Short mmCIF file of C-alpha atoms and ligand atoms in Angstrom, two decimals:
data_model
loop_
_atom_site.label_atom_id
_atom_site.label_comp_id
_atom_site.label_asym_id
_atom_site.label_seq_id
_atom_site.Cartn_x
_atom_site.Cartn_y
_atom_site.Cartn_z
CA UNK Q 1 139.28 75.90 117.45
CA UNK Q 2 137.04 72.88 118.30
CA UNK Q 3 133.84 74.95 118.51
CA UNK Q 4 132.31 72.80 121.26
CA UNK Q 5 130.88 73.37 124.61
CA UNK Q 6 132.22 71.10 127.28
CA UNK Q 7 130.49 70.14 130.56
CA UNK Q 8 132.13 68.67 133.64
CA UNK Q 9 130.21 67.52 136.71
CA UNK Q 10 131.79 68.13 140.21
CA UNK Q 11 128.49 67.66 142.16
CA UNK Q 12 124.87 66.92 141.95
CA UNK Q 13 125.77 63.80 140.14
CA UNK Q 14 123.54 60.91 141.32
CA UNK Q 15 122.89 62.96 144.47
CA UNK Q 16 120.98 65.94 145.82
CA UNK Q 17 123.53 68.45 146.89
CA UNK Q 18 126.81 70.31 145.92
CA UNK Q 19 125.54 71.47 142.66
CA UNK Q 20 128.65 72.39 140.67
CA UNK Q 21 129.00 72.17 136.87
CA UNK Q 22 131.78 73.58 134.89
CA UNK Q 23 131.15 74.82 131.31
CA UNK Q 24 133.87 75.59 128.89
CA UNK Q 25 133.48 77.24 125.53
CA UNK Q 26 136.14 78.47 123.06
CA UNK Q 27 136.76 81.50 125.18
CA UNK Q 28 135.02 81.24 128.45
CA UNK Q 29 135.14 78.97 131.57
CA UNK Q 30 132.03 79.27 133.67
CA UNK Q 31 130.80 77.54 136.80
CA UNK Q 32 127.03 76.79 137.09
CA UNK Q 33 126.57 76.95 140.84
CA UNK Q 34 128.87 76.23 143.64
CA UNK Q 35 127.12 74.27 146.23
CA UNK Q 36 127.82 72.08 149.29
CA UNK Q 37 126.14 68.82 150.46
CA UNK Q 38 124.55 69.11 153.75
CA UNK Q 39 124.06 66.10 156.05
CA UNK Q 40 125.82 64.64 159.15
CA UNK Q 41 129.08 65.89 157.39
CA UNK Q 42 129.28 68.68 154.96
CA UNK Q 43 130.70 67.45 151.53
CA UNK Q 44 132.32 69.74 148.97
CA UNK Q 45 132.32 69.57 145.23
CA UNK Q 46 135.36 67.86 143.72
CA UNK Q 47 136.56 70.81 141.72
CA UNK Q 48 140.29 70.91 141.05
CA UNK Q 49 142.01 74.20 142.14
CA UNK Q 50 143.61 74.71 138.85
CA UNK Q 51 140.00 75.07 137.23
CA UNK Q 52 139.02 77.56 140.04
CA UNK Q 53 142.03 79.87 139.28
CA UNK Q 54 141.11 79.95 135.57
CA UNK Q 55 137.40 80.63 135.91
CA UNK Q 56 135.85 83.61 134.29
CA UNK Q 57 132.48 83.65 136.14
CA UNK Q 58 130.08 81.90 138.39
CA UNK Q 59 126.44 81.70 137.59
CA UNK Q 60 124.44 81.20 140.78
CA UNK Q 61 120.88 79.77 140.11
CA UNK Q 62 119.57 80.50 143.59
CA UNK Q 63 120.47 80.86 147.24
CA UNK Q 64 120.09 77.33 148.71
CA UNK Q 65 123.30 76.14 150.16
CA UNK Q 66 123.42 73.13 147.85
CA UNK Q 67 123.98 75.63 145.06
CA UNK Q 68 125.68 78.50 146.85
CA UNK Q 69 127.54 77.14 149.85
CA UNK Q 70 130.76 76.66 148.10
CA UNK Q 71 131.12 80.18 147.07
CA UNK Q 72 133.26 81.44 150.07
CA UNK Q 73 135.59 78.50 149.56
CA UNK Q 74 136.09 79.48 145.84
CA UNK Q 75 137.36 82.80 146.92
CA UNK Q 76 139.46 81.27 149.57
CA UNK Q 77 140.98 79.16 146.62
CA UNK Q 78 141.93 82.29 144.70
CA UNK Q 79 138.83 82.91 142.53
CA UNK Q 80 138.69 86.56 141.51
CA UNK Q 81 135.83 86.62 138.97
CA UNK Q 82 132.25 87.81 139.06
CA UNK Q 83 129.19 86.04 140.62
CA UNK Q 84 126.11 86.51 138.52
CA UNK Q 85 122.65 86.20 140.32
CA UNK Q 86 119.39 88.03 140.78
CA UNK Q 87 118.93 90.69 143.36
CA UNK Q 88 116.95 88.62 145.91
CA UNK Q 89 119.37 85.71 145.35
CA UNK Q 90 122.25 87.97 146.33
CA UNK Q 91 120.55 89.35 149.40
CA UNK Q 92 119.38 85.98 150.58
CA UNK Q 93 122.72 84.33 149.91
CA UNK Q 94 124.50 86.91 152.10
CA UNK Q 95 122.24 85.76 155.05
CA UNK Q 96 122.50 82.08 154.29
CA UNK Q 97 126.32 82.19 153.85
CA UNK Q 98 126.93 84.26 157.09
CA UNK Q 99 124.88 81.77 158.97
CA UNK Q 100 126.75 78.74 157.36
CA UNK Q 101 130.18 80.34 157.96
CA UNK Q 102 129.34 81.23 161.49
CA UNK Q 103 127.93 77.69 162.37
CA UNK Q 104 130.51 75.56 160.49
CA UNK Q 105 133.55 77.97 160.83
CA UNK Q 106 135.56 76.59 157.96
CA UNK Q 107 139.26 77.18 158.25
CA UNK Q 108 139.97 78.44 154.75
CA UNK Q 109 137.26 81.21 154.87
CA UNK Q 110 138.20 84.64 156.38
CA UNK Q 111 136.50 87.99 156.58
CA UNK Q 112 138.60 89.06 153.65
CA UNK Q 113 137.24 86.09 151.55
CA UNK Q 114 133.82 87.04 152.44
CA UNK Q 115 134.55 90.79 151.36
CA UNK Q 116 135.89 89.43 148.11
CA UNK Q 117 132.61 87.60 147.58
CA UNK Q 118 130.42 90.50 148.42
CA UNK Q 119 132.24 92.75 145.90
CA UNK Q 120 131.92 90.10 143.17
CA UNK Q 121 128.05 90.19 142.75
CA UNK Q 122 126.61 91.23 139.40
CA UNK Q 123 122.90 91.54 139.20
CA UNK Q 124 121.16 89.51 136.47
CA UNK Q 125 117.52 90.35 135.73
CA UNK Q 126 115.12 87.78 134.32
CA UNK Q 127 114.92 87.72 130.48
CA UNK Q 128 117.61 90.41 130.10
CA UNK Q 129 120.47 88.61 128.21
CA UNK Q 130 124.11 89.47 128.85
CA UNK Q 131 127.43 88.34 127.64
CA UNK Q 132 130.30 86.52 129.34
CA UNK Q 133 132.97 86.53 126.79
CA UNK Q 134 131.74 84.47 123.75
CA UNK Q 135 128.69 83.17 125.71
CA UNK Q 136 125.12 84.65 125.70
CA UNK Q 137 123.49 84.17 129.08
CA UNK Q 138 119.88 84.59 130.03
CA UNK Q 139 118.05 84.07 133.35
CA UNK Q 140 114.47 82.91 133.59
CA UNK Q 141 112.18 82.64 136.67
CA UNK Q 142 112.33 79.00 137.88
CA UNK Q 143 109.45 79.18 140.31
CA UNK Q 144 111.28 77.38 143.06
CA UNK Q 145 112.12 80.13 145.56
CA UNK Q 146 112.21 83.98 145.54
CA UNK Q 147 114.78 84.99 142.86
CA UNK Q 148 115.51 81.40 141.76
CA UNK Q 149 116.62 81.02 138.18
CA UNK Q 150 116.95 78.78 135.13
CA UNK Q 151 119.69 79.76 132.84
CA UNK Q 152 120.11 79.55 128.96
CA UNK Q 153 123.66 79.68 127.78
CA UNK Q 154 124.63 79.72 124.16
CA UNK Q 155 127.82 80.15 122.15
CA UNK Q 156 125.91 81.28 119.08
CA UNK Q 157 125.87 77.80 117.75
CA UNK Q 158 124.57 75.61 120.43
CA UNK Q 159 122.49 76.28 123.47
CA UNK Q 160 121.98 74.57 126.79
CA UNK Q 161 119.31 75.12 129.41
CA UNK Q 162 120.12 74.64 133.19
CA UNK Q 163 117.04 74.28 135.35
CA UNK Q 164 118.69 75.00 138.82
CA UNK Q 165 115.87 73.88 140.99
CA UNK Q 166 112.35 74.36 139.57
CA UNK Q 167 108.64 74.38 140.29
CA UNK Q 168 106.24 74.69 137.29
CA UNK Q 169 103.05 75.09 139.36
CA UNK Q 170 102.04 78.30 141.14
CA UNK Q 171 102.61 78.58 144.81
CA UNK Q 172 101.42 81.10 147.43
CA UNK Q 173 104.63 82.98 146.70
CA UNK Q 174 105.61 82.53 143.10
CA UNK Q 175 103.97 82.22 139.74
CA UNK Q 176 105.67 79.05 138.58
CA UNK Q 177 108.63 78.59 136.10
CA UNK Q 178 108.74 80.84 133.05
CA UNK Q 179 109.14 78.52 130.11
CA UNK Q 180 107.63 80.82 127.39
CA UNK Q 181 109.51 80.27 124.09
CA UNK Q 182 112.53 78.58 125.52
CA UNK Q 183 114.62 76.53 123.19
CA UNK Q 184 117.82 74.55 123.59
CA UNK Q 185 119.43 71.36 122.28
CA UNK Q 186 120.86 70.34 125.58
CA UNK Q 187 118.96 70.35 129.02
CA UNK Q 188 120.52 69.93 132.41
CA UNK Q 189 117.62 69.14 134.68
CA UNK Q 190 116.99 68.62 138.28
CA UNK Q 191 115.27 65.40 139.21
CA UNK Q 192 114.68 65.74 142.90
CA UNK Q 193 111.29 64.04 142.35
CA UNK Q 194 112.04 62.02 139.23
CA UNK Q 195 110.49 58.69 140.17
CA UNK Q 196 107.07 57.77 138.71
CA UNK Q 197 105.92 57.47 142.27
CA UNK Q 198 106.70 61.11 143.00
CA UNK Q 199 103.22 62.39 142.13
CA UNK Q 200 101.82 64.83 144.63
CA UNK Q 201 98.14 65.83 145.30
CA UNK Q 202 97.17 69.41 144.45
CA UNK Q 203 98.19 72.02 147.10
CA UNK Q 204 94.58 72.46 148.07
CA UNK Q 205 94.16 68.87 149.21
CA UNK Q 206 97.34 68.84 151.02
CA UNK Q 207 96.62 72.14 152.92
CA UNK Q 208 93.18 70.95 153.82
CA UNK Q 209 94.55 67.86 155.49
CA UNK Q 210 97.37 69.85 157.16
CA UNK Q 211 95.09 72.37 158.63
CA UNK Q 212 92.80 69.72 160.25
CA UNK Q 213 95.79 67.96 161.62
CA UNK Q 214 97.07 71.24 163.14
CA UNK Q 215 93.70 72.03 164.65
CA UNK Q 216 93.58 68.57 166.16
CA UNK Q 217 96.77 69.16 168.03
CA UNK Q 218 96.26 72.65 169.25
CA UNK Q 219 92.88 71.68 170.61
CA UNK Q 220 94.65 69.21 172.93
CA UNK Q 221 97.21 71.83 173.94
CA UNK Q 222 99.88 70.17 171.87
CA UNK Q 223 102.67 71.92 169.97
CA UNK Q 224 103.10 71.61 166.21
CA UNK Q 225 106.58 71.89 164.86
CA UNK Q 226 107.16 72.56 161.19
CA UNK Q 227 110.88 72.40 160.36
CA UNK Q 228 111.34 74.52 157.18
CA UNK Q 229 113.99 75.90 154.77
CA UNK Q 230 114.76 79.38 155.71
CA UNK Q 231 114.02 80.51 152.15
CA UNK Q 232 111.21 78.72 150.38
CA UNK Q 233 108.95 76.47 152.21
CA UNK Q 234 109.14 78.54 155.49
CA UNK Q 235 107.58 81.56 153.63
CA UNK Q 236 105.02 79.42 151.96
CA UNK Q 237 103.74 77.75 155.11
CA UNK Q 238 103.81 81.02 157.04
CA UNK Q 239 101.74 82.76 154.32
CA UNK Q 240 99.34 79.83 154.49
CA UNK Q 241 98.94 79.63 158.19
CA UNK Q 242 98.43 83.39 158.47
CA UNK Q 243 95.86 83.26 155.85
CA UNK Q 244 93.82 80.42 157.55
CA UNK Q 245 94.24 81.86 160.92
CA UNK Q 246 92.77 85.25 159.79
CA UNK Q 247 89.87 83.39 158.29
CA UNK Q 248 89.23 81.32 161.40
CA UNK Q 249 89.93 77.93 159.79
CA UNK Q 250 92.70 77.33 162.27
CA UNK Q 251 92.40 78.32 165.93
CA UNK Q 252 94.30 81.43 167.03
CA UNK Q 253 97.33 80.37 168.74
CA UNK Q 254 100.92 81.87 168.66
CA UNK Q 255 102.98 81.04 165.56
CA UNK Q 256 106.59 81.25 166.72
CA UNK Q 257 109.02 81.91 164.05
CA UNK Q 258 112.53 81.00 164.92
CA UNK Q 259 115.88 81.31 163.18
CA UNK Q 260 116.91 82.67 159.88
CA UNK Q 261 113.40 82.64 158.64
CA UNK Q 262 112.90 86.08 160.24
CA UNK Q 263 115.63 87.72 158.27
CA UNK Q 264 114.47 85.88 155.13
CA UNK Q 265 110.99 87.20 155.58
CA UNK Q 266 112.28 90.86 155.58
CA UNK Q 267 114.23 90.29 152.37
CA UNK Q 268 111.03 88.75 150.84
CA UNK Q 269 109.10 91.85 151.82
CA UNK Q 270 111.22 94.30 150.15
CA UNK Q 271 111.76 92.12 147.10
CA UNK Q 272 108.10 91.33 146.71
CA UNK Q 273 108.37 92.63 143.12
CA UNK Q 274 109.85 89.18 142.37
CA UNK Q 275 106.95 87.38 143.83
CA UNK Q 276 103.70 86.49 142.15
CA UNK Q 277 101.51 89.35 141.03
CA UNK Q 278 98.58 88.52 143.36
CA UNK Q 279 100.86 88.82 146.35
CA UNK Q 280 102.18 92.16 145.15
CA UNK Q 281 98.77 93.56 144.59
CA UNK Q 282 97.62 92.37 148.00
CA UNK Q 283 100.40 94.22 149.54
CA UNK Q 284 100.00 97.35 147.37
CA UNK Q 285 96.23 97.64 147.66
CA UNK Q 286 95.91 97.32 151.39
CA UNK Q 287 97.85 98.05 154.64
CA UNK Q 288 98.12 94.33 155.28
CA UNK Q 289 101.62 92.88 155.11
CA UNK Q 290 101.58 89.10 155.37
CA UNK Q 291 105.29 88.99 155.95
CA UNK Q 292 104.93 90.95 159.16
CA UNK Q 293 101.73 89.45 160.31
CA UNK Q 294 100.78 90.07 163.87
CA UNK Q 295 100.17 86.37 164.11
CA UNK Q 296 103.84 85.75 163.92
CA UNK Q 297 105.97 85.83 167.10
CA UNK Q 298 109.63 86.06 166.25
CA UNK Q 299 111.88 84.28 168.63
CA UNK Q 300 114.91 86.49 169.07
CA UNK Q 301 117.04 84.66 171.69
CA UNK Q 302 117.65 81.47 173.52
CA UNK Q 303 115.66 82.54 176.69
CA UNK Q 304 112.63 83.14 174.52
CA UNK Q 305 113.03 79.68 172.98
CA UNK Q 306 113.13 78.16 176.59
CA UNK Q 307 109.76 79.87 177.44
CA UNK Q 308 108.11 78.52 174.30
CA UNK Q 309 108.74 74.96 175.30
CA UNK Q 310 107.80 75.55 179.04
CA UNK Q 311 104.56 77.35 178.39
CA UNK Q 312 101.49 75.04 178.73
CA UNK Q 313 99.78 76.12 175.53
CA UNK Q 314 98.98 74.82 171.99
CA UNK Q 315 101.13 76.62 169.51
CA UNK Q 316 102.86 76.25 166.06
CA UNK Q 317 106.61 76.57 165.82
CA UNK Q 318 108.03 77.17 162.21
CA UNK Q 319 111.82 77.10 162.33
CA UNK Q 320 115.07 75.82 160.64
CA UNK Q 321 116.55 73.62 159.48
CA UNK Q 322 114.18 71.98 157.05
CA UNK Q 323 116.08 68.59 157.12
CA UNK Q 324 116.75 68.77 160.74
CA UNK Q 325 120.60 68.89 160.26
CA UNK Q 326 120.97 72.06 162.52
CA UNK Q 327 119.13 75.29 163.64
CA UNK Q 328 116.73 75.72 166.47
CA UNK Q 329 114.57 72.77 165.54
CA UNK Q 330 117.24 70.60 167.32
CA UNK Q 331 116.47 72.43 170.64
CA UNK Q 332 112.68 72.15 170.08
CA UNK Q 333 112.85 68.41 169.13
CA UNK Q 334 115.13 67.69 172.15
CA UNK Q 335 112.50 69.21 174.54
CA UNK Q 336 109.27 68.25 172.84
CA UNK Q 337 109.80 65.10 170.73
CA UNK Q 338 109.06 62.73 173.68
CA UNK Q 339 105.48 64.01 174.18
CA UNK Q 340 102.92 62.13 172.08
CA UNK Q 341 100.59 65.24 172.24
CA UNK Q 342 102.98 67.09 170.02
CA UNK Q 343 103.35 66.84 166.29
CA UNK Q 344 106.01 67.27 163.73
CA UNK Q 345 104.99 68.16 160.24
CA UNK Q 346 107.59 67.66 157.43
CA UNK Q 347 106.77 69.61 154.41
CA UNK Q 348 109.83 69.58 152.16
CA UNK Q 349 112.49 67.19 150.60
CA UNK Q 350 114.48 65.11 153.11
CA UNK Q 351 117.81 64.15 151.78
CA UNK Q 352 119.39 60.79 152.45
CA UNK Q 353 121.68 60.88 155.57
CA UNK Q 354 119.67 63.69 157.42
CA UNK Q 355 117.82 63.36 160.76
CA UNK Q 356 114.79 64.57 158.79
CA UNK Q 357 115.05 61.56 156.55
CA UNK Q 358 115.50 59.21 159.57
CA UNK Q 359 112.24 60.48 160.99
CA UNK Q 360 110.46 60.44 157.65
CA UNK Q 361 111.62 56.69 157.39
CA UNK Q 362 110.11 55.97 160.90
CA UNK Q 363 112.92 56.35 163.29
CA UNK Q 364 111.64 56.43 166.98
CA UNK Q 365 114.94 57.60 168.50
CA UNK Q 366 117.30 60.19 167.11
CA UNK Q 367 120.60 61.67 168.22
CA UNK Q 368 120.73 65.41 168.93
CA UNK Q 369 124.11 66.83 170.18
CA UNK Q 370 125.35 63.41 170.92
CA UNK Q 371 122.24 62.60 173.20
CA UNK Q 372 119.77 60.11 172.35
CA UNK Q 373 116.15 61.51 172.05
CA UNK Q 374 113.16 59.30 172.21
CA UNK Q 375 110.53 60.14 169.66
CA UNK Q 376 106.99 60.00 170.97
CA UNK Q 377 105.18 62.56 168.98
CA UNK Q 378 103.27 61.98 165.78
CA UNK Q 379 105.19 62.68 162.48
CA UNK Q 380 103.25 63.60 159.27
CA UNK Q 381 104.49 64.25 155.86
CA UNK Q 382 103.04 66.84 153.51
CA UNK Q 383 104.17 67.84 150.10
CA UNK Q 384 104.72 71.65 150.21
CA UNK Q 385 107.98 71.27 148.43
CA UNK Q 386 109.30 74.03 146.24
CA UNK Q 387 110.26 71.39 143.67
CA UNK Q 388 108.09 70.21 140.86
CA UNK Q 389 106.88 66.52 141.09
CA UNK Q 390 107.36 63.94 138.26
CA UNK Q 391 104.43 64.99 136.04
CA UNK Q 392 105.90 68.52 136.06
CA UNK Q 393 109.35 67.21 134.93
CA UNK Q 394 107.59 65.46 132.09
CA UNK Q 395 105.93 68.74 131.23
CA UNK Q 396 109.31 70.52 131.24
CA UNK Q 397 110.61 68.14 128.63
CA UNK Q 398 107.63 69.08 126.39
CA UNK Q 399 108.01 72.81 126.98
CA UNK Q 400 111.68 73.31 126.05
CA UNK Q 401 111.75 73.37 122.15
CA UNK Q 402 114.30 71.53 120.13
CA UNK Q 403 115.65 69.24 122.83
CA UNK Q 404 117.99 66.43 121.80
CA UNK Q 405 120.10 65.63 124.83
CA UNK Q 406 119.10 65.49 128.50
CA UNK Q 407 121.50 65.36 131.39
CA UNK Q 408 119.80 64.11 134.60
CA UNK Q 409 121.22 65.59 137.72
CA UNK Q 410 120.21 66.69 141.29
CA UNK Q 411 118.44 63.48 142.19
CA UNK Q 412 118.99 60.18 143.94
CA UNK Q 413 120.66 57.47 141.74
CA UNK Q 414 117.54 55.13 141.63
CA UNK Q 415 115.24 57.90 140.57
CA UNK Q 416 117.54 59.10 137.85
CA UNK Q 417 117.86 55.57 136.54
CA UNK Q 418 114.08 55.12 136.53
CA UNK Q 419 113.47 58.55 134.81
CA UNK Q 420 116.20 57.70 132.17
CA UNK Q 421 114.46 54.39 131.38
CA UNK Q 422 111.09 56.27 130.82
CA UNK Q 423 112.41 58.87 128.37
CA UNK Q 424 115.36 57.45 126.66
CA UNK Q 425 113.36 56.46 123.54
CA UNK Q 426 112.73 60.19 122.97
CA UNK Q 427 116.17 61.73 123.92
CA UNK Q 428 119.73 61.01 124.24
CA UNK Q 429 119.77 60.77 128.07
CA UNK Q 430 122.89 61.00 130.29
CA UNK Q 431 123.30 60.46 134.02
CA UNK Q 432 126.64 62.00 134.61
CA UNK Q 433 128.97 60.80 137.22
CA UNK Q 434 131.40 62.82 139.53
CA UNK Q 435 134.18 64.30 137.55
CA UNK Q 436 133.02 63.22 134.06
CA UNK Q 437 133.44 65.42 131.14
CA UNK Q 438 131.12 65.62 127.99
CA UNK Q 439 131.11 67.44 124.75
CA UNK Q 440 127.80 69.27 124.04
ZN1 ZN R 501 116.87 74.82 146.00
ZN1 ZN R 502 118.97 72.17 145.06
#
């Protein structure tokens, strides 16, 4: 016996997308996440079929497709083991994956594959350790989205801590990552915002600016579009808009909610026990349900979508996808992007290669369904991301006890290199590449 843990990286290596890390112990073979990379083309993790067949378990940190989107393909390749995740992650993943499969229609995935996946789920609760063969596994709140987890895995000799995606600060929805008494020698950390320049103002400052910008546009009868991730910043921004509309800070106009967000909101409502305490109390102590606010107007079909763009009124449209790679936002932009009275507010991470990133970088013409669309509206960026910024990543390194080795993943290559330069005097820092294997 070698008595070593081994890690192989099949994705999220010098990139944000297709998180997929293979962990081997003396007796267990486990996959940490099974994601895809979204962009103009979908990219899969480079995991060899021989490894998939031998897997004992998949640990799913959270529902975003860059962590969960490869699951159906694993089952299509013959995987027969369990998928461990929290209850909200399981429910949200079912919605996200059925949307992904119906839109991208991958040839290898059948109804039978999806049935196998649905039967494979095992609920993991936060801070309730369980065993996978010789491994002790424990989930911790990661503060990123509802049900999102960090995972500590130990073979009794060594421990590693995988952050998934994390947010240390409190948000409207969640109470921040739970890092109380966490120890591990090895850390696998996401670095979406790993550059020293990635320092964001407090949410209150961002929100104030955003609200006055929204008011400015609605006053002139313009439409404000907010492309959002169905799970995560959509709920955050909707709770915020509802709150400030009720208190009169923003003018009362319809908030149209289109796409998968409506389903995700229902799942948030009945899993509110996983949200921050203040939100739970508010729902318990009053009749008010912010997830089903009368300020929200769900858009249920294409006809209704057409009416929204035709109506001469100021309004707010919150819809998917967050990085403008699909979803109803493409329709709204194709109709509304030309009018300088309208506004596009980008609130989350925009990965390289997405239309969202092009717009963020100043593109004044984009392609939607092979048609060129002129961009005449105002574009503004606000940080309402569910990811921690660089000071929070530095804080994470202080909060995990006994750290010796740090793997930097889930980040753009330049940010990872910069981060490594800043911390390599304190830790053994590795930026793993696709397909590389390491002893831990
Ligand atoms: Zn995520
Ligand atoms: Zn991610």
